[in-house]
PDB file of C-alpha atoms in Angstrom:
ATOM      1  CA  GLY A   1       0.000   0.000   0.000  1.00  0.00           C
ATOM      2  CA  GLU A   2       0.902   3.627   0.087  1.00  0.00           C
ATOM      3  CA  ASP A   3       2.960   4.805   3.021  1.00  0.00           C
ATOM      4  CA  VAL A   4       5.271   7.753   3.509  1.00  0.00           C
ATOM      5  CA  GLU A   5       7.423   7.977   6.613  1.00  0.00           C
ATOM      6  CA  GLN A   6       9.504  10.757   8.114  1.00  0.00           C
ATOM      7  CA  SER A   7      11.120  11.472  11.413  1.00  0.00           C
ATOM      8  CA  LEU A   8       9.008  13.789  13.541  1.00  0.00           C
ATOM      9  CA  PHE A   9      11.554  16.310  14.751  1.00  0.00           C
ATOM     10  CA  LEU A  10      14.785  17.955  13.657  1.00  0.00           C
ATOM     11  CA  SER A  11      16.717  20.654  15.442  1.00  0.00           C
ATOM     12  CA  VAL A  12      19.563  22.513  13.766  1.00  0.00           C
ATOM     13  CA  ARG A  13      21.704  25.517  14.535  1.00  0.00           C
ATOM     14  CA  GLU A  14      21.069  28.677  12.576  1.00  0.00           C
ATOM     15  CA  GLY A  15      23.369  28.808   9.571  1.00  0.00           C
ATOM     16  CA  ASP A  16      23.873  25.062   9.414  1.00  0.00           C
ATOM     17  CA  SER A  17      22.335  22.790   6.811  1.00  0.00           C
ATOM     18  CA  SER A  18      19.154  20.874   7.576  1.00  0.00           C
ATOM     19  CA  VAL A  19      18.540  17.479   6.064  1.00  0.00           C
ATOM     20  CA  ILE A  20      15.070  16.020   6.282  1.00  0.00           C
ATOM     21  CA  ASN A  21      14.655  12.425   5.243  1.00  0.00           C
ATOM     22  CA  CYS A  22      11.682  10.500   3.940  1.00  0.00           C
ATOM     23  CA  THR A  23      10.951   6.982   2.784  1.00  0.00           C
ATOM     24  CA  TYR A  24       8.020   5.824   0.735  1.00  0.00           C
ATOM     25  CA  THR A  25       6.687   2.447  -0.242  1.00  0.00           C
ATOM     26  CA  ASP A  26       4.760   2.921  -3.469  1.00  0.00           C
ATOM     27  CA  SER A  27       7.087   2.029  -6.324  1.00  0.00           C
ATOM     28  CA  SER A  28       4.659   3.570  -8.808  1.00  0.00           C
ATOM     29  CA  SER A  29       5.132   7.022  -7.301  1.00  0.00           C
ATOM     30  CA  THR A  30       6.093   9.354 -10.074  1.00  0.00           C
ATOM     31  CA  TYR A  31       5.964  12.706  -8.326  1.00  0.00           C
ATOM     32  CA  LEU A  32       7.655  13.344  -5.001  1.00  0.00           C
ATOM     33  CA  TYR A  33       7.030  16.590  -3.174  1.00  0.00           C
ATOM     34  CA  TRP A  34       8.203  18.643  -0.280  1.00  0.00           C
ATOM     35  CA  TYR A  35       5.648  20.929   1.319  1.00  0.00           C
ATOM     36  CA  LYS A  36       6.155  23.474   4.091  1.00  0.00           C
ATOM     37  CA  GLN A  37       3.505  24.344   6.642  1.00  0.00           C
ATOM     38  CA  GLU A  38       3.930  27.185   9.086  1.00  0.00           C
ATOM     39  CA  PRO A  39       1.831  27.334  12.266  1.00  0.00           C
ATOM     40  CA  GLY A  40      -1.835  27.944  11.533  1.00  0.00           C
ATOM     41  CA  ALA A  41      -1.232  28.197   7.817  1.00  0.00           C
ATOM     42  CA  GLY A  42      -1.911  26.165   4.716  1.00  0.00           C
ATOM     43  CA  LEU A  43       0.550  24.257   2.617  1.00  0.00           C
ATOM     44  CA  GLN A  44       3.312  25.760   0.557  1.00  0.00           C
ATOM     45  CA  LEU A  45       4.814  23.624  -2.178  1.00  0.00           C
ATOM     46  CA  LEU A  46       8.561  24.014  -1.849  1.00  0.00           C
ATOM     47  CA  THR A  47       9.737  21.771  -4.608  1.00  0.00           C
ATOM     48  CA  TYR A  48       9.055  18.495  -6.330  1.00  0.00           C
ATOM     49  CA  ILE A  49      11.012  15.933  -8.268  1.00  0.00           C
ATOM     50  CA  PHE A  50      10.108  13.368 -10.864  1.00  0.00           C
ATOM     51  CA  SER A  51      10.972   9.774 -10.158  1.00  0.00           C
ATOM     52  CA  ASN A  52      13.334   9.655 -13.139  1.00  0.00           C
ATOM     53  CA  MET A  53      15.541  12.309 -11.554  1.00  0.00           C
ATOM     54  CA  ASP A  54      18.233  11.857  -8.932  1.00  0.00           C
ATOM     55  CA  MET A  55      18.623  15.410  -7.799  1.00  0.00           C
ATOM     56  CA  LYS A  56      17.031  18.802  -8.068  1.00  0.00           C
ATOM     57  CA  GLN A  57      18.438  22.052  -6.760  1.00  0.00           C
ATOM     58  CA  ASP A  58      16.534  25.265  -6.266  1.00  0.00           C
ATOM     59  CA  GLN A  59      18.438  28.023  -4.498  1.00  0.00           C
ATOM     60  CA  ARG A  60      18.956  26.846  -0.902  1.00  0.00           C
ATOM     61  CA  LEU A  61      16.982  23.661  -1.440  1.00  0.00           C
ATOM     62  CA  THR A  62      18.439  20.405  -2.714  1.00  0.00           C
ATOM     63  CA  VAL A  63      16.314  17.310  -3.204  1.00  0.00           C
ATOM     64  CA  LEU A  64      17.956  13.925  -3.518  1.00  0.00           C
ATOM     65  CA  LEU A  65      16.088  10.846  -4.663  1.00  0.00           C
ATOM     66  CA  ASN A  66      17.262   7.278  -4.342  1.00  0.00           C
ATOM     67  CA  LYS A  67      14.584   5.437  -6.234  1.00  0.00           C
ATOM     68  CA  LYS A  68      16.070   2.025  -5.545  1.00  0.00           C
ATOM     69  CA  ASP A  69      15.789   2.560  -1.798  1.00  0.00           C
ATOM     70  CA  LYS A  70      12.662   4.723  -2.112  1.00  0.00           C
ATOM     71  CA  HIS A  71      14.403   7.408  -0.124  1.00  0.00           C
ATOM     72  CA  LEU A  72      13.915  11.139  -0.558  1.00  0.00           C
ATOM     73  CA  SER A  73      15.725  13.919   1.236  1.00  0.00           C
ATOM     74  CA  LEU A  74      15.462  17.671   1.438  1.00  0.00           C
ATOM     75  CA  ARG A  75      18.540  19.698   2.264  1.00  0.00           C
ATOM     76  CA  ILE A  76      18.146  23.304   3.306  1.00  0.00           C
ATOM     77  CA  ALA A  77      21.413  25.187   3.151  1.00  0.00           C
ATOM     78  CA  ASP A  78      22.183  28.037   5.557  1.00  0.00           C
ATOM     79  CA  THR A  79      19.090  27.373   7.647  1.00  0.00           C
ATOM     80  CA  GLN A  80      17.387  30.527   8.903  1.00  0.00           C
ATOM     81  CA  THR A  81      14.823  31.160  11.633  1.00  0.00           C
ATOM     82  CA  GLY A  82      12.205  31.645   8.942  1.00  0.00           C
ATOM     83  CA  ASP A  83      12.689  28.027   7.955  1.00  0.00           C
ATOM     84  CA  SER A  84      11.055  26.890  11.199  1.00  0.00           C
ATOM     85  CA  ALA A  85       8.007  24.926  10.110  1.00  0.00           C
ATOM     86  CA  ILE A  86       6.698  21.461   9.501  1.00  0.00           C
ATOM     87  CA  TYR A  87       7.973  19.859   6.338  1.00  0.00           C
ATOM     88  CA  PHE A  88       5.864  17.229   4.645  1.00  0.00           C
ATOM     89  CA  CYS A  89       7.172  14.681   2.225  1.00  0.00           C
ATOM     90  CA  ALA A  90       4.500  13.527  -0.201  1.00  0.00           C
ATOM     91  CA  GLU A  91       4.041  11.384  -3.265  1.00  0.00           C
ATOM     92  CA  SER A  92       1.578  10.848  -6.066  1.00  0.00           C
ATOM     93  CA  ILE A  93       1.336   8.681  -9.135  1.00  0.00           C
ATOM     94  CA  THR A  94       0.400  11.471 -11.504  1.00  0.00           C
ATOM     95  CA  SER A  95       0.300  15.235 -11.184  1.00  0.00           C
ATOM     96  CA  ALA A  96      -3.487  15.079 -11.028  1.00  0.00           C
ATOM     97  CA  SER A  97      -3.934  12.171  -8.651  1.00  0.00           C
ATOM     98  CA  LYS A  98      -4.260  12.164  -4.894  1.00  0.00           C
ATOM     99  CA  ILE A  99      -1.236  13.062  -2.843  1.00  0.00           C
ATOM    100  CA  ILE A 100      -0.195  10.892   0.076  1.00  0.00           C
ATOM    101  CA  PHE A 101       1.546  12.807   2.824  1.00  0.00           C
ATOM    102  CA  GLY A 102       4.100  11.753   5.372  1.00  0.00           C
ATOM    103  CA  SER A 103       3.682  12.577   9.028  1.00  0.00           C
ATOM    104  CA  GLY A 104       5.689  15.765   8.742  1.00  0.00           C
ATOM    105  CA  THR A 105       9.025  16.766  10.281  1.00  0.00           C
ATOM    106  CA  ARG A 106       9.005  19.692  12.655  1.00  0.00           C
ATOM    107  CA  LEU A 107      12.142  21.723  12.039  1.00  0.00           C
ATOM    108  CA  SER A 108      13.288  23.969  14.844  1.00  0.00           C
ATOM    109  CA  ILE A 109      16.183  26.380  14.649  1.00  0.00           C
ATOM    110  CA  ARG A 110      18.395  27.138  17.592  1.00  0.00           C
ATOM    111  CA  PRO A 111      20.652  30.195  17.802  1.00  0.00           C
TER     112      PRO A 111
ATOM    113  CA  GLY B   1      -0.381  30.972 -11.258  1.00  0.00           C
ATOM    114  CA  ALA B   2      -3.456  28.920 -10.525  1.00  0.00           C
ATOM    115  CA  VAL B   3      -5.385  29.940  -7.442  1.00  0.00           C
ATOM    116  CA  VAL B   4      -7.622  27.854  -5.234  1.00  0.00           C
ATOM    117  CA  SER B   5      -9.809  29.770  -2.858  1.00  0.00           C
ATOM    118  CA  GLN B   6     -11.198  28.097   0.233  1.00  0.00           C
ATOM    119  CA  HIS B   7     -13.912  29.637   2.356  1.00  0.00           C
ATOM    120  CA  PRO B   8     -14.347  30.191   5.216  1.00  0.00           C
ATOM    121  CA  SER B   9     -10.838  30.224   6.615  1.00  0.00           C
ATOM    122  CA  TRP B  10     -12.157  29.475  10.067  1.00  0.00           C
ATOM    123  CA  VAL B  11     -15.508  28.645  11.568  1.00  0.00           C
ATOM    124  CA  ILE B  12     -16.808  28.026  15.051  1.00  0.00           C
ATOM    125  CA  CYS B  13     -20.097  26.226  15.417  1.00  0.00           C
ATOM    126  CA  LYS B  14     -22.255  24.540  18.001  1.00  0.00           C
ATOM    127  CA  SER B  15     -22.393  20.795  18.275  1.00  0.00           C
ATOM    128  CA  GLY B  16     -25.132  19.349  16.102  1.00  0.00           C
ATOM    129  CA  THR B  17     -25.065  22.006  13.429  1.00  0.00           C
ATOM    130  CA  SER B  18     -23.865  21.568   9.854  1.00  0.00           C
ATOM    131  CA  VAL B  19     -21.018  23.477   8.303  1.00  0.00           C
ATOM    132  CA  LYS B  20     -20.312  23.976   4.612  1.00  0.00           C
ATOM    133  CA  ILE B  21     -16.810  24.619   3.301  1.00  0.00           C
ATOM    134  CA  GLU B  22     -16.284  25.827  -0.242  1.00  0.00           C
ATOM    135  CA  CYS B  23     -13.327  25.205  -2.497  1.00  0.00           C
ATOM    136  CA  ARG B  24     -13.127  27.216  -5.706  1.00  0.00           C
ATOM    137  CA  SER B  25     -10.637  27.171  -8.516  1.00  0.00           C
ATOM    138  CA  LEU B  26     -10.507  30.822  -9.506  1.00  0.00           C
ATOM    139  CA  ASP B  27      -8.758  30.801 -12.849  1.00  0.00           C
ATOM    140  CA  PHE B  28      -8.960  27.250 -14.105  1.00  0.00           C
ATOM    141  CA  GLN B  29     -11.342  24.361 -14.411  1.00  0.00           C
ATOM    142  CA  ALA B  30     -10.775  21.574 -11.961  1.00  0.00           C
ATOM    143  CA  THR B  31     -12.262  18.257 -12.929  1.00  0.00           C
ATOM    144  CA  THR B  32     -10.910  16.696  -9.755  1.00  0.00           C
ATOM    145  CA  MET B  33     -10.666  18.119  -6.274  1.00  0.00           C
ATOM    146  CA  PHE B  34      -9.401  16.461  -3.131  1.00  0.00           C
ATOM    147  CA  TRP B  35     -10.409  17.032   0.475  1.00  0.00           C
ATOM    148  CA  TYR B  36      -7.950  16.503   3.317  1.00  0.00           C
ATOM    149  CA  ARG B  37      -8.254  16.700   7.073  1.00  0.00           C
ATOM    150  CA  GLN B  38      -5.462  17.536   9.455  1.00  0.00           C
ATOM    151  CA  PHE B  39      -5.727  17.064  13.203  1.00  0.00           C
ATOM    152  CA  PRO B  40      -3.412  19.101  15.442  1.00  0.00           C
ATOM    153  CA  LYS B  41       0.216  18.096  15.098  1.00  0.00           C
ATOM    154  CA  GLN B  42      -0.665  15.371  12.628  1.00  0.00           C
ATOM    155  CA  SER B  43      -0.332  14.873   8.922  1.00  0.00           C
ATOM    156  CA  LEU B  44      -2.890  15.517   6.229  1.00  0.00           C
ATOM    157  CA  MET B  45      -5.184  12.599   5.646  1.00  0.00           C
ATOM    158  CA  LEU B  46      -7.071  12.279   2.399  1.00  0.00           C
ATOM    159  CA  MET B  47     -10.796  12.153   3.019  1.00  0.00           C
ATOM    160  CA  ALA B  48     -12.222  11.933  -0.454  1.00  0.00           C
ATOM    161  CA  THR B  49     -11.709  12.557  -4.131  1.00  0.00           C
ATOM    162  CA  SER B  50     -14.318  14.718  -5.775  1.00  0.00           C
ATOM    163  CA  ASN B  51     -15.007  14.496  -9.492  1.00  0.00           C
ATOM    164  CA  GLU B  52     -17.190  17.003 -11.265  1.00  0.00           C
ATOM    165  CA  GLY B  53     -20.586  15.604 -12.042  1.00  0.00           C
ATOM    166  CA  SER B  54     -20.165  12.324 -10.224  1.00  0.00           C
ATOM    167  CA  LYS B  55     -20.192  10.936  -6.726  1.00  0.00           C
ATOM    168  CA  ALA B  56     -17.161  11.454  -4.581  1.00  0.00           C
ATOM    169  CA  THR B  57     -14.848   8.575  -3.760  1.00  0.00           C
ATOM    170  CA  TYR B  58     -14.289   8.335  -0.030  1.00  0.00           C
ATOM    171  CA  GLU B  59     -11.247   6.906   1.687  1.00  0.00           C
ATOM    172  CA  GLN B  60     -11.659   4.017   4.058  1.00  0.00           C
ATOM    173  CA  GLY B  61     -13.000   5.077   7.411  1.00  0.00           C
ATOM    174  CA  VAL B  62     -14.519   8.356   6.221  1.00  0.00           C
ATOM    175  CA  GLU B  63     -18.298   8.487   6.657  1.00  0.00           C
ATOM    176  CA  LYS B  64     -19.846   9.647   3.414  1.00  0.00           C
ATOM    177  CA  ASP B  65     -23.132  10.514   5.102  1.00  0.00           C
ATOM    178  CA  LYS B  66     -21.369  12.754   7.559  1.00  0.00           C
ATOM    179  CA  PHE B  67     -19.010  14.466   5.152  1.00  0.00           C
ATOM    180  CA  LEU B  68     -21.107  15.382   2.144  1.00  0.00           C
ATOM    181  CA  ILE B  69     -19.167  16.384  -0.918  1.00  0.00           C
ATOM    182  CA  ASN B  70     -20.688  18.096  -3.904  1.00  0.00           C
ATOM    183  CA  HIS B  71     -18.753  18.957  -7.046  1.00  0.00           C
ATOM    184  CA  ALA B  72     -21.475  20.480  -9.152  1.00  0.00           C
ATOM    185  CA  SER B  73     -19.310  22.606 -11.389  1.00  0.00           C
ATOM    186  CA  LEU B  74     -15.792  22.629 -12.740  1.00  0.00           C
ATOM    187  CA  THR B  75     -14.799  25.421 -10.392  1.00  0.00           C
ATOM    188  CA  LEU B  76     -16.549  24.555  -7.149  1.00  0.00           C
ATOM    189  CA  SER B  77     -16.529  21.686  -4.701  1.00  0.00           C
ATOM    190  CA  THR B  78     -18.165  21.844  -1.298  1.00  0.00           C
ATOM    191  CA  LEU B  79     -17.656  19.797   1.834  1.00  0.00           C
ATOM    192  CA  THR B  80     -20.503  19.795   4.334  1.00  0.00           C
ATOM    193  CA  VAL B  81     -19.837  18.470   7.798  1.00  0.00           C
ATOM    194  CA  THR B  82     -23.270  17.366   8.949  1.00  0.00           C
ATOM    195  CA  SER B  83     -24.256  17.314  12.601  1.00  0.00           C
ATOM    196  CA  ALA B  84     -20.792  18.380  13.621  1.00  0.00           C
ATOM    197  CA  HIS B  85     -19.366  17.233  16.935  1.00  0.00           C
ATOM    198  CA  PRO B  86     -16.264  18.325  18.840  1.00  0.00           C
ATOM    199  CA  GLU B  87     -14.278  15.394  17.446  1.00  0.00           C
ATOM    200  CA  ASP B  88     -14.826  16.844  13.963  1.00  0.00           C
ATOM    201  CA  SER B  89     -12.810  19.899  14.961  1.00  0.00           C
ATOM    202  CA  SER B  90      -9.920  19.909  12.550  1.00  0.00           C
ATOM    203  CA  PHE B  91      -8.155  21.740   9.752  1.00  0.00           C
ATOM    204  CA  TYR B  92      -9.781  20.936   6.402  1.00  0.00           C
ATOM    205  CA  ILE B  93      -7.926  21.678   3.208  1.00  0.00           C
ATOM    206  CA  CYS B  94      -8.821  21.155  -0.416  1.00  0.00           C
ATOM    207  CA  SER B  95      -6.719  20.798  -3.509  1.00  0.00           C
ATOM    208  CA  ALA B  96      -7.540  20.929  -7.189  1.00  0.00           C
ATOM    209  CA  SER B  97      -5.956  19.499 -10.278  1.00  0.00           C
ATOM    210  CA  ARG B  98      -5.580  21.541 -13.429  1.00  0.00           C
ATOM    211  CA  GLN B  99      -5.146  19.788 -16.740  1.00  0.00           C
ATOM    212  CA  GLY B 100      -1.586  19.966 -17.943  1.00  0.00           C
ATOM    213  CA  ALA B 101      -0.206  21.191 -14.637  1.00  0.00           C
ATOM    214  CA  GLU B 102       2.576  19.328 -12.908  1.00  0.00           C
ATOM    215  CA  LYS B 103       1.157  19.784  -9.450  1.00  0.00           C
ATOM    216  CA  LEU B 104      -1.991  20.142  -7.460  1.00  0.00           C
ATOM    217  CA  PHE B 105      -3.044  23.499  -6.120  1.00  0.00           C
ATOM    218  CA  PHE B 106      -4.070  23.774  -2.496  1.00  0.00           C
ATOM    219  CA  GLY B 107      -6.533  26.045  -0.803  1.00  0.00           C
ATOM    220  CA  SER B 108      -5.509  27.915   2.338  1.00  0.00           C
ATOM    221  CA  GLY B 109      -7.523  25.604   4.574  1.00  0.00           C
ATOM    222  CA  THR B 110     -10.450  25.939   6.963  1.00  0.00           C
ATOM    223  CA  GLN B 111     -10.065  25.612  10.704  1.00  0.00           C
ATOM    224  CA  LEU B 112     -13.255  24.142  12.123  1.00  0.00           C
ATOM    225  CA  SER B 113     -13.917  24.323  15.834  1.00  0.00           C
ATOM    226  CA  VAL B 114     -17.033  22.607  17.142  1.00  0.00           C
ATOM    227  CA  LEU B 115     -18.107  23.616  20.631  1.00  0.00           C
TER     228      LEU B 115
END
């Protein structure tokens, strides 16, 4: 079945890199997403990657995909206080199909 | 970019009343919309898939008679929480698919509090 797993918490020092990891089970997943949710707010799509890609970089964000291990990671370089949020890993089979979300990783930044 | 408007953004109601949440695609036609529910400090759980002009497909464990979904037009889907109870208090968020787009578009969510 479909399952997406992430660790629940991550604490990093301001200025360091944050790496949030995710594993998924559905081998037919074609789209893999990272969403950000700030307290009391909706979802913000940060980035996404196709399953035929290994890496995608977008400014401070780097997504790595290991399709063989069904492992996805999000690296945030030079983490800032404004990056404090919950980060959801998610997957879908097509761009128009339902999205299955992971449990979310709460990223906290310490000075 | 494509915009999905969700209304209301928050609602407080008495136990036993019904609440309707609207999800509109403002600048595109959405043949499919999805409804999610998020309890505090938890992930988003898919409730149902709404297709224009047909009955919604509900996920396992979601009561279709309690959570009524209507997708009467290509730009509007509604979720009605009937006879709401405190355990229905949650964050409800919709998303819509646009043909040719590489992603879904999410509404801003509705925080429902049932007293």
